[in-house]
Structures are given as C-alpha cells and as structure tokens.
PDB file of C-alpha atoms in Angstrom:
ATOM      1  CA  UNK A 264     114.173 108.320  85.889  1.00  0.00           C
ATOM      2  CA  UNK A 265     115.960 105.211  87.190  1.00  0.00           C
ATOM      3  CA  UNK A 266     118.558 105.403  89.966  1.00  0.00           C
ATOM      4  CA  UNK A 267     122.052 105.834  88.455  1.00  0.00           C
ATOM      5  CA  UNK A 268     124.314 102.807  88.845  1.00  0.00           C
ATOM      6  CA  UNK A 269     126.753 104.740  91.038  1.00  0.00           C
ATOM      7  CA  UNK A 270     124.041 105.813  93.476  1.00  0.00           C
ATOM      8  CA  UNK A 271     122.559 103.984  96.432  1.00  0.00           C
ATOM      9  CA  UNK A 272     118.909 103.037  96.163  1.00  0.00           C
ATOM     10  CA  UNK A 273     117.307 104.977  98.991  1.00  0.00           C
ATOM     11  CA  UNK A 274     113.829 105.140 100.433  1.00  0.00           C
ATOM     12  CA  UNK A 275     112.305 107.262 103.117  1.00  0.00           C
ATOM     13  CA  UNK A 276     109.377 108.159 105.276  1.00  0.00           C
ATOM     14  CA  UNK A 277     108.186 111.492 106.572  1.00  0.00           C
ATOM     15  CA  UNK A 278     107.784 111.776 110.302  1.00  0.00           C
ATOM     16  CA  UNK A 279     105.612 114.411 111.889  1.00  0.00           C
ATOM     17  CA  UNK A 280     108.695 116.399 112.892  1.00  0.00           C
ATOM     18  CA  UNK A 281     111.416 114.945 110.684  1.00  0.00           C
ATOM     19  CA  UNK A 282     112.589 112.351 108.193  1.00  0.00           C
ATOM     20  CA  UNK A 283     113.512 108.678 108.144  1.00  0.00           C
ATOM     21  CA  UNK A 284     115.865 107.717 105.292  1.00  0.00           C
ATOM     22  CA  UNK A 285     117.006 104.159 104.661  1.00  0.00           C
ATOM     23  CA  UNK A 286     119.091 102.063 102.314  1.00  0.00           C
ATOM     24  CA  UNK A 287     118.844  98.294 102.077  1.00  0.00           C
ATOM     25  CA  UNK A 288     121.141  97.944 105.110  1.00  0.00           C
ATOM     26  CA  UNK A 289     120.962 101.118 107.210  1.00  0.00           C
ATOM     27  CA  UNK A 290     118.555 103.744 108.491  1.00  0.00           C
ATOM     28  CA  UNK A 291     118.853 107.262 109.847  1.00  0.00           C
ATOM     29  CA  UNK A 292     116.208 109.509 111.337  1.00  0.00           C
ATOM     30  CA  UNK A 293     116.547 113.233 111.965  1.00  0.00           C
ATOM     31  CA  UNK A 294     113.978 115.469 113.668  1.00  0.00           C
ATOM     32  CA  UNK A 295     113.627 119.107 114.623  1.00  0.00           C
ATOM     33  CA  UNK A 296     113.264 119.432 118.384  1.00  0.00           C
ATOM     34  CA  UNK A 297     111.027 122.043 120.083  1.00  0.00           C
ATOM     35  CA  UNK A 298     114.226 123.932 120.946  1.00  0.00           C
ATOM     36  CA  UNK A 299     115.044 124.245 117.236  1.00  0.00           C
ATOM     37  CA  UNK A 300     117.996 121.853 117.174  1.00  0.00           C
ATOM     38  CA  UNK A 301     118.306 118.678 115.079  1.00  0.00           C
ATOM     39  CA  UNK A 302     118.302 115.350 116.909  1.00  0.00           C
ATOM     40  CA  UNK A 303     119.352 112.237 115.070  1.00  0.00           C
ATOM     41  CA  UNK A 304     119.686 108.476 115.475  1.00  0.00           C
ATOM     42  CA  UNK A 305     120.795 105.765 113.074  1.00  0.00           C
ATOM     43  CA  UNK A 306     121.562 102.084 112.883  1.00  0.00           C
ATOM     44  CA  UNK A 307     121.568  98.908 110.884  1.00  0.00           C
ATOM     45  CA  UNK A 308     118.298  97.466 109.636  1.00  0.00           C
ATOM     46  CA  UNK A 309     117.265  93.927 110.598  1.00  0.00           C
ATOM     47  CA  UNK A 310     118.607  91.388 108.143  1.00  0.00           C
ATOM     48  CA  UNK A 311     115.841  89.563 106.321  1.00  0.00           C
ATOM     49  CA  UNK A 312     116.370  86.064 104.878  1.00  0.00           C
ATOM     50  CA  UNK A 313     117.624  86.288 101.287  1.00  0.00           C
ATOM     51  CA  UNK A 314     115.080  83.717 100.171  1.00  0.00           C
ATOM     52  CA  UNK A 315     112.274  85.885 101.533  1.00  0.00           C
ATOM     53  CA  UNK A 316     113.311  89.218 100.001  1.00  0.00           C
ATOM     54  CA  UNK A 317     114.184  87.516  96.721  1.00  0.00           C
ATOM     55  CA  UNK A 318     110.870  85.746  96.233  1.00  0.00           C
ATOM     56  CA  UNK A 319     108.225  87.566  94.182  1.00  0.00           C
ATOM     57  CA  UNK A 320     105.078  88.502  96.129  1.00  0.00           C
ATOM     58  CA  UNK A 321     106.672  87.506  99.451  1.00  0.00           C
ATOM     59  CA  UNK A 322     109.289  90.254  99.228  1.00  0.00           C
ATOM     60  CA  UNK A 323     106.729  93.059  99.213  1.00  0.00           C
ATOM     61  CA  UNK A 324     105.036  91.834 102.373  1.00  0.00           C
ATOM     62  CA  UNK A 325     108.460  91.300 103.955  1.00  0.00           C
ATOM     63  CA  UNK A 326     109.542  94.893 103.236  1.00  0.00           C
ATOM     64  CA  UNK A 327     106.282  96.227 104.636  1.00  0.00           C
ATOM     65  CA  UNK A 328     106.775  94.162 107.778  1.00  0.00           C
ATOM     66  CA  UNK A 329     110.351  95.468 108.009  1.00  0.00           C
ATOM     67  CA  UNK A 330     109.082  99.066 107.984  1.00  0.00           C
ATOM     68  CA  UNK A 331     106.525  98.325 110.709  1.00  0.00           C
ATOM     69  CA  UNK A 332     109.226  96.621 112.783  1.00  0.00           C
ATOM     70  CA  UNK A 333     111.625  99.536 112.300  1.00  0.00           C
ATOM     71  CA  UNK A 334     109.336 102.343 113.501  1.00  0.00           C
ATOM     72  CA  UNK A 335     109.321 101.331 117.191  1.00  0.00           C
ATOM     73  CA  UNK A 336     113.117 101.071 117.027  1.00  0.00           C
ATOM     74  CA  UNK A 337     113.330 104.600 115.640  1.00  0.00           C
ATOM     75  CA  UNK A 338     111.016 105.884 118.352  1.00  0.00           C
ATOM     76  CA  UNK A 339     113.044 104.161 121.089  1.00  0.00           C
ATOM     77  CA  UNK A 340     116.410 105.359 119.756  1.00  0.00           C
ATOM     78  CA  UNK A 341     115.084 108.841 119.032  1.00  0.00           C
ATOM     79  CA  UNK A 342     112.463 109.731 121.673  1.00  0.00           C
ATOM     80  CA  UNK A 343     111.960 113.176 120.121  1.00  0.00           C
ATOM     81  CA  UNK A 344     110.560 111.598 116.938  1.00  0.00           C
ATOM     82  CA  UNK A 345     106.831 111.829 116.306  1.00  0.00           C
ATOM     83  CA  UNK A 346     105.392 109.160 114.016  1.00  0.00           C
ATOM     84  CA  UNK A 347     102.937 109.916 111.173  1.00  0.00           C
ATOM     85  CA  UNK A 348     100.030 108.350 113.070  1.00  0.00           C
ATOM     86  CA  UNK A 349     100.528 111.051 115.715  1.00  0.00           C
ATOM     87  CA  UNK A 350      99.463 113.786 113.290  1.00  0.00           C
ATOM     88  CA  UNK A 351      96.483 115.653 114.839  1.00  0.00           C
ATOM     89  CA  UNK A 352      93.232 114.420 113.374  1.00  0.00           C
ATOM     90  CA  UNK A 353      94.771 111.494 111.520  1.00  0.00           C
ATOM     91  CA  UNK A 354      93.706 108.858 114.040  1.00  0.00           C
ATOM     92  CA  UNK A 355      90.144 110.168 114.057  1.00  0.00           C
ATOM     93  CA  UNK A 356      90.129 110.266 110.246  1.00  0.00           C
ATOM     94  CA  UNK A 357      91.230 106.653 110.006  1.00  0.00           C
ATOM     95  CA  UNK A 358      88.639 105.606 112.587  1.00  0.00           C
ATOM     96  CA  UNK A 359      85.952 107.404 110.589  1.00  0.00           C
ATOM     97  CA  UNK A 360      87.030 105.607 107.432  1.00  0.00           C
ATOM     98  CA  UNK A 361      86.838 102.250 109.200  1.00  0.00           C
ATOM     99  CA  UNK A 362      83.327 103.058 110.446  1.00  0.00           C
ATOM    100  CA  UNK A 363      82.174 104.078 106.970  1.00  0.00           C
ATOM    101  CA  UNK A 364      83.619 100.876 105.521  1.00  0.00           C
ATOM    102  CA  UNK A 365      81.708  98.790 108.067  1.00  0.00           C
ATOM    103  CA  UNK A 366      78.451 100.593 107.262  1.00  0.00           C
ATOM    104  CA  UNK A 367      78.847 100.193 103.509  1.00  0.00           C
ATOM    105  CA  UNK A 368      79.654  96.503 103.826  1.00  0.00           C
ATOM    106  CA  UNK A 369      76.361  95.980 105.614  1.00  0.00           C
ATOM    107  CA  UNK A 370      74.461  97.649 102.786  1.00  0.00           C
ATOM    108  CA  UNK A 371      72.787  95.822  99.908  1.00  0.00           C
ATOM    109  CA  UNK A 372      74.912  97.451  97.221  1.00  0.00           C
ATOM    110  CA  UNK A 373      76.858  95.130  94.873  1.00  0.00           C
ATOM    111  CA  UNK A 374      80.137  93.982  96.415  1.00  0.00           C
ATOM    112  CA  UNK A 375      82.312  95.510  93.707  1.00  0.00           C
ATOM    113  CA  UNK A 376      80.581  98.878  94.131  1.00  0.00           C
ATOM    114  CA  UNK A 377      80.947  98.770  97.919  1.00  0.00           C
ATOM    115  CA  UNK A 378      84.627  97.858  97.814  1.00  0.00           C
ATOM    116  CA  UNK A 379      85.402 100.443  95.117  1.00  0.00           C
ATOM    117  CA  UNK A 380      83.694 103.222  97.071  1.00  0.00           C
ATOM    118  CA  UNK A 381      85.253 102.295 100.413  1.00  0.00           C
ATOM    119  CA  UNK A 382      88.727 101.980  98.866  1.00  0.00           C
ATOM    120  CA  UNK A 383      88.527 105.451  97.387  1.00  0.00           C
ATOM    121  CA  UNK A 384      86.712 107.203 100.216  1.00  0.00           C
ATOM    122  CA  UNK A 385      89.077 105.745 102.828  1.00  0.00           C
ATOM    123  CA  UNK A 386      91.878 107.914 101.435  1.00  0.00           C
ATOM    124  CA  UNK A 387      90.013 111.213 101.694  1.00  0.00           C
ATOM    125  CA  UNK A 388      89.943 111.806 105.487  1.00  0.00           C
ATOM    126  CA  UNK A 389      93.589 110.855 105.966  1.00  0.00           C
ATOM    127  CA  UNK A 390      94.732 113.066 103.086  1.00  0.00           C
ATOM    128  CA  UNK A 391      92.618 115.922 104.403  1.00  0.00           C
ATOM    129  CA  UNK A 392      94.366 115.619 107.779  1.00  0.00           C
ATOM    130  CA  UNK A 393      97.813 115.560 106.139  1.00  0.00           C
ATOM    131  CA  UNK A 394      97.288 118.257 103.495  1.00  0.00           C
ATOM    132  CA  UNK A 395      99.309 121.363 104.249  1.00  0.00           C
ATOM    133  CA  UNK A 396     100.606 119.936 107.528  1.00  0.00           C
ATOM    134  CA  UNK A 397     104.159 119.665 108.759  1.00  0.00           C
ATOM    135  CA  UNK A 398     104.046 115.972 107.822  1.00  0.00           C
ATOM    136  CA  UNK A 399     103.359 116.961 104.204  1.00  0.00           C
ATOM    137  CA  UNK A 400     106.272 119.407 104.360  1.00  0.00           C
ATOM    138  CA  UNK A 401     108.682 116.760 105.596  1.00  0.00           C
ATOM    139  CA  UNK A 402     107.350 114.382 102.938  1.00  0.00           C
ATOM    140  CA  UNK A 403     108.273 116.957 100.315  1.00  0.00           C
ATOM    141  CA  UNK A 404     111.661 117.476 101.964  1.00  0.00           C
ATOM    142  CA  UNK A 405     112.325 113.730 101.881  1.00  0.00           C
ATOM    143  CA  UNK A 406     111.612 113.621  98.139  1.00  0.00           C
ATOM    144  CA  UNK A 407     113.731 116.662  97.366  1.00  0.00           C
ATOM    145  CA  UNK A 408     116.729 115.499  99.415  1.00  0.00           C
ATOM    146  CA  UNK A 409     116.755 112.006  97.905  1.00  0.00           C
ATOM    147  CA  UNK A 410     116.003 113.387  94.442  1.00  0.00           C
ATOM    148  CA  UNK A 411     118.850 115.890  94.695  1.00  0.00           C
ATOM    149  CA  UNK A 412     121.254 113.095  95.668  1.00  0.00           C
ATOM    150  CA  UNK A 413     120.110 110.877  92.784  1.00  0.00           C
ATOM    151  CA  UNK A 414     120.268 113.677  90.220  1.00  0.00           C
ATOM    152  CA  UNK A 415     123.505 115.247  91.501  1.00  0.00           C
ATOM    153  CA  UNK A 416     121.835 118.614  91.814  1.00  0.00           C
ATOM    154  CA  UNK A 417     120.716 121.083  94.464  1.00  0.00           C
ATOM    155  CA  UNK A 418     117.735 119.629  96.312  1.00  0.00           C
ATOM    156  CA  UNK A 419     116.062 123.051  96.336  1.00  0.00           C
ATOM    157  CA  UNK A 420     115.607 122.753  92.551  1.00  0.00           C
ATOM    158  CA  UNK A 421     114.148 119.217  92.639  1.00  0.00           C
ATOM    159  CA  UNK A 422     110.408 118.572  92.409  1.00  0.00           C
ATOM    160  CA  UNK A 423     108.640 117.688  95.643  1.00  0.00           C
ATOM    161  CA  UNK A 424     106.964 114.738  93.867  1.00  0.00           C
ATOM    162  CA  UNK A 425     109.052 111.585  93.476  1.00  0.00           C
ATOM    163  CA  UNK A 426     108.503 108.780  91.002  1.00  0.00           C
ATOM    164  CA  UNK A 427     109.367 106.060  93.536  1.00  0.00           C
ATOM    165  CA  UNK A 428     107.102 107.354  96.293  1.00  0.00           C
ATOM    166  CA  UNK A 429     104.922 104.688  97.870  1.00  0.00           C
ATOM    167  CA  UNK A 430     101.891 106.714  96.799  1.00  0.00           C
ATOM    168  CA  UNK A 431     102.305 105.116  93.362  1.00  0.00           C
ATOM    169  CA  UNK A 432     101.191 101.858  94.942  1.00  0.00           C
ATOM    170  CA  UNK A 433      97.771 103.350  95.664  1.00  0.00           C
ATOM    171  CA  UNK A 434      96.338 102.547  92.234  1.00  0.00           C
ATOM    172  CA  UNK A 435      97.450  98.893  92.158  1.00  0.00           C
ATOM    173  CA  UNK A 436      96.613  98.463  95.851  1.00  0.00           C
ATOM    174  CA  UNK A 437      93.070  99.752  95.444  1.00  0.00           C
ATOM    175  CA  UNK A 438      92.494  97.554  92.389  1.00  0.00           C
ATOM    176  CA  UNK A 439      93.819  94.442  94.139  1.00  0.00           C
ATOM    177  CA  UNK A 440      91.877  95.232  97.321  1.00  0.00           C
ATOM    178  CA  UNK A 441      88.615  95.698  95.443  1.00  0.00           C
ATOM    179  CA  UNK A 442      88.978  92.345  93.707  1.00  0.00           C
ATOM    180  CA  UNK A 443      90.103  90.517  96.861  1.00  0.00           C
ATOM    181  CA  UNK A 444      87.422  91.928  99.151  1.00  0.00           C
ATOM    182  CA  UNK A 445      84.697  91.427  96.551  1.00  0.00           C
ATOM    183  CA  UNK A 446      85.622  87.735  96.467  1.00  0.00           C
ATOM    184  CA  UNK A 447      85.693  87.574 100.265  1.00  0.00           C
ATOM    185  CA  UNK A 448      82.184  89.069 100.443  1.00  0.00           C
ATOM    186  CA  UNK A 449      80.828  85.909  98.787  1.00  0.00           C
ATOM    187  CA  UNK A 450      82.223  83.651 101.491  1.00  0.00           C
ATOM    188  CA  UNK A 451      80.319  82.390 104.564  1.00  0.00           C
ATOM    189  CA  UNK A 452      80.300  84.897 107.431  1.00  0.00           C
ATOM    190  CA  UNK A 453      82.450  82.734 109.729  1.00  0.00           C
ATOM    191  CA  UNK A 454      85.285  82.728 107.174  1.00  0.00           C
ATOM    192  CA  UNK A 455      85.240  86.398 106.217  1.00  0.00           C
ATOM    193  CA  UNK A 456      87.495  87.800 108.956  1.00  0.00           C
ATOM    194  CA  UNK A 457      90.523  85.524 108.317  1.00  0.00           C
ATOM    195  CA  UNK A 458      89.870  85.723 104.572  1.00  0.00           C
ATOM    196  CA  UNK A 459      90.049  89.527 104.679  1.00  0.00           C
ATOM    197  CA  UNK A 460      93.446  89.331 106.388  1.00  0.00           C
ATOM    198  CA  UNK A 461      94.690  87.009 103.661  1.00  0.00           C
ATOM    199  CA  UNK A 462      93.185  89.274 101.002  1.00  0.00           C
ATOM    200  CA  UNK A 463      94.909  92.324 102.526  1.00  0.00           C
ATOM    201  CA  UNK A 464      98.310  90.618 102.507  1.00  0.00           C
ATOM    202  CA  UNK A 465      97.726  89.410  98.958  1.00  0.00           C
ATOM    203  CA  UNK A 466      96.798  92.953  97.895  1.00  0.00           C
ATOM    204  CA  UNK A 467     100.042  94.309  99.349  1.00  0.00           C
ATOM    205  CA  UNK A 468     102.005  91.582  97.554  1.00  0.00           C
ATOM    206  CA  UNK A 469     100.316  92.318  94.233  1.00  0.00           C
ATOM    207  CA  UNK A 470     100.709  96.086  94.647  1.00  0.00           C
ATOM    208  CA  UNK A 471     104.422  95.887  95.443  1.00  0.00           C
ATOM    209  CA  UNK A 472     105.075  93.625  92.452  1.00  0.00           C
ATOM    210  CA  UNK A 473     103.111  96.029  90.255  1.00  0.00           C
ATOM    211  CA  UNK A 474     105.123  98.935  91.674  1.00  0.00           C
ATOM    212  CA  UNK A 475     108.392  97.118  90.941  1.00  0.00           C
ATOM    213  CA  UNK A 476     107.238  96.529  87.375  1.00  0.00           C
ATOM    214  CA  UNK A 477     106.289 100.202  87.050  1.00  0.00           C
ATOM    215  CA  UNK A 478     109.775 101.324  88.118  1.00  0.00           C
ATOM    216  CA  UNK A 479     111.310  99.098  85.430  1.00  0.00           C
ATOM    217  CA  UNK A 480     108.909 100.188  82.669  1.00  0.00           C
ATOM    218  CA  UNK A 481     108.280 103.875  83.338  1.00  0.00           C
ATOM    219  CA  UNK A 482     107.573 104.693  79.681  1.00  0.00           C
ATOM    220  CA  UNK A 483     104.936 101.972  79.276  1.00  0.00           C
ATOM    221  CA  UNK A 484     101.408 103.437  78.924  1.00  0.00           C
ATOM    222  CA  UNK A 485     100.049 101.126  81.640  1.00  0.00           C
ATOM    223  CA  UNK A 486     102.864 102.120  83.991  1.00  0.00           C
ATOM    224  CA  UNK A 487     102.134 105.815  83.444  1.00  0.00           C
ATOM    225  CA  UNK A 488      98.415 105.221  83.993  1.00  0.00           C
ATOM    226  CA  UNK A 489      99.020 103.347  87.260  1.00  0.00           C
ATOM    227  CA  UNK A 490     101.382 106.080  88.484  1.00  0.00           C
ATOM    228  CA  UNK A 491      98.950 108.917  87.752  1.00  0.00           C
ATOM    229  CA  UNK A 492      96.914 108.638  90.994  1.00  0.00           C
ATOM    230  CA  UNK A 493     100.123 108.675  93.037  1.00  0.00           C
ATOM    231  CA  UNK A 494     101.438 111.822  91.392  1.00  0.00           C
ATOM    232  CA  UNK A 495      98.105 113.584  91.938  1.00  0.00           C
ATOM    233  CA  UNK A 496      98.038 112.514  95.593  1.00  0.00           C
ATOM    234  CA  UNK A 497     101.531 113.879  96.105  1.00  0.00           C
ATOM    235  CA  UNK A 498     100.817 117.123  94.267  1.00  0.00           C
ATOM    236  CA  UNK A 499      97.481 117.902  95.882  1.00  0.00           C
ATOM    237  CA  UNK A 500      97.731 116.607  99.441  1.00  0.00           C
ATOM    238  CA  UNK A 501     100.552 114.299 100.493  1.00  0.00           C
ATOM    239  CA  UNK A 502     103.417 116.774  99.965  1.00  0.00           C
ATOM    240  CA  UNK A 503     104.009 120.507 100.090  1.00  0.00           C
ATOM    241  CA  UNK A 504     107.075 122.600  99.344  1.00  0.00           C
ATOM    242  CA  UNK A 505     109.325 122.273 102.400  1.00  0.00           C
ATOM    243  CA  UNK A 506     110.824 125.122 104.332  1.00  0.00           C
ATOM    244  CA  UNK A 507     114.577 125.631 104.602  1.00  0.00           C
ATOM    245  CA  UNK A 508     114.476 124.174 108.128  1.00  0.00           C
ATOM    246  CA  UNK A 509     112.649 121.054 106.926  1.00  0.00           C
ATOM    247  CA  UNK A 510     115.141 120.556 104.095  1.00  0.00           C
ATOM    248  CA  UNK A 511     118.014 120.875 106.554  1.00  0.00           C
ATOM    249  CA  UNK A 512     116.559 118.026 108.611  1.00  0.00           C
ATOM    250  CA  UNK A 513     116.136 115.887 105.492  1.00  0.00           C
ATOM    251  CA  UNK A 514     119.750 116.499 104.445  1.00  0.00           C
ATOM    252  CA  UNK A 515     120.956 115.462 107.906  1.00  0.00           C
ATOM    253  CA  UNK A 516     119.207 112.083 107.691  1.00  0.00           C
ATOM    254  CA  UNK A 517     120.358 111.553 104.101  1.00  0.00           C
ATOM    255  CA  UNK A 518     124.007 112.336 104.862  1.00  0.00           C
ATOM    256  CA  UNK A 519     123.982 110.012 107.864  1.00  0.00           C
ATOM    257  CA  UNK A 520     122.799 107.071 105.768  1.00  0.00           C
ATOM    258  CA  UNK A 521     125.435 107.857 103.143  1.00  0.00           C
ATOM    259  CA  UNK A 522     128.068 107.986 105.890  1.00  0.00           C
ATOM    260  CA  UNK A 523     126.999 104.593 107.217  1.00  0.00           C
ATOM    261  CA  UNK A 524     127.147 103.160 103.702  1.00  0.00           C
ATOM    262  CA  UNK A 525     130.544 104.694 103.033  1.00  0.00           C
ATOM    263  CA  UNK A 526     129.117 106.614 100.074  1.00  0.00           C
ATOM    264  CA  UNK A 527     130.007 110.202  99.139  1.00  0.00           C
ATOM    265  CA  UNK A 528     127.379 112.811  99.989  1.00  0.00           C
TER     266      UNK A 528
END
C-alpha cells in the first residue's frame, strides 16, 4: 500500500526504550522512563543539499548518513533514550559476527560462497539478541502507529509488519554486498581495506535504489520476491506485538512530528 497523497511520508526507528519518528524535515523521540513516565524531545532535521538527496545512488548514502548524524543529537536532547546498540547482548553478537567473517575470509572457500555465508550468518546473532526483546516491541509499536496514521484506522488493529520497513533492504543489500566483496577479494591485499569501504557504500546505494523501486512497484513479482526476506525477519525476530504502554510511547512521538509539520493527528 502506498502512502495516501494527503498523508506525510514518515519513517521511524525503534529505540531500546522508545521510538524515533521522523518526516523529511522533523524528528521526535519518545521514551518510557524508569519511573513510568514518557519523556520526549523533538527538533528539525539537518538540511541536506537538494542535489545530494535528489541524485540516484547518492541519496541513499546521504539518508543513511543523516540517520547516523541524528542519533547523537537525539541522545543529547533526550538523555533518557537508549539506542538500539545498547540492547544487552547485541554488541557481543555483532563482534562475534565480525570475528566469524574474518575467519571465513581467510579460508580457501570460493569468494562467492564465503561472502554469501557471512552475509547471511551475520544477521543471525543480532536477530537472536533482538527477538522478543523490548526493542522488538517498540519496533512493532513504531510500525503500528505509523501504519494506523497512514490507513486512518486504530493502530491496535494494524499489523506489526510494515511494507516500508528498512528490513526490506536486507535482500538487495546482501546481494549487492556479496557481489561487491567477491570482486574485492580478487584485488591485491594492500587495496582490499579501502576497496571494502567503497564496496560497502556502493552496496548501500544499490540497496536503497532497489528499495525505492520496490515501493513503487509493489505488485511486481521481483519486488515481492525481494521483500519476502524482510517480512520474514519482521515476523520472526525483528518485531513483536507491542504492549499498550509501548504503543502509547509510539503515539506520543508520532503526534509530536505531526504537530511540528502542522498536520492533523
């Protein structure tokens, strides 16, 4: 389902104890404090050059960089917020994935096999750490709140999986990463490190363009195939049905962004 013309195009991110919701111009974060109250902060997003966000392939990297830039601002403006990386076990899971990747890349397996295995296996520890956690609950709450706004219905009745979730980039991102890193593996050792950085940025650019195409062609068989891994990730691990308290936090962040945009809730 595409976003109705009279609705803002919103995105979001689950925090460990709350939600970050953003439009193209504004952001709002709401969290549940240890005392049980809701703390909130909001503001205007940094303005990116129009030429950058309007250029294919560059715009995806720019939006990713914008999100990375925004998180420290959220944490400074809202000290009670806990970022996703602070989820117990997540840091160790990511470190374990990095170690496994390094070991596999030193093996004598074909490059395409190595990169395919590491790309898939790297998701497992992180998803295991998230599954069933409060982060997964707030992820579901984010989807339901935004989905309820877009569909003009009660968010309680909306599915916890969302068709514009960033998880739908996983399929294209893995495919692009496998190809890019397989090519890098054939390069001289002294060039591999900078080449992998370039390959990673190129993979993000390709994945975001593929995701944009998927949102415009949802009924296309290829689009449905590329979105399938994302829906399964959301259903099985990345989201869970939120509690009433988690949904209340999500609504608070959503309504604040709508207020900043001058849009009806």
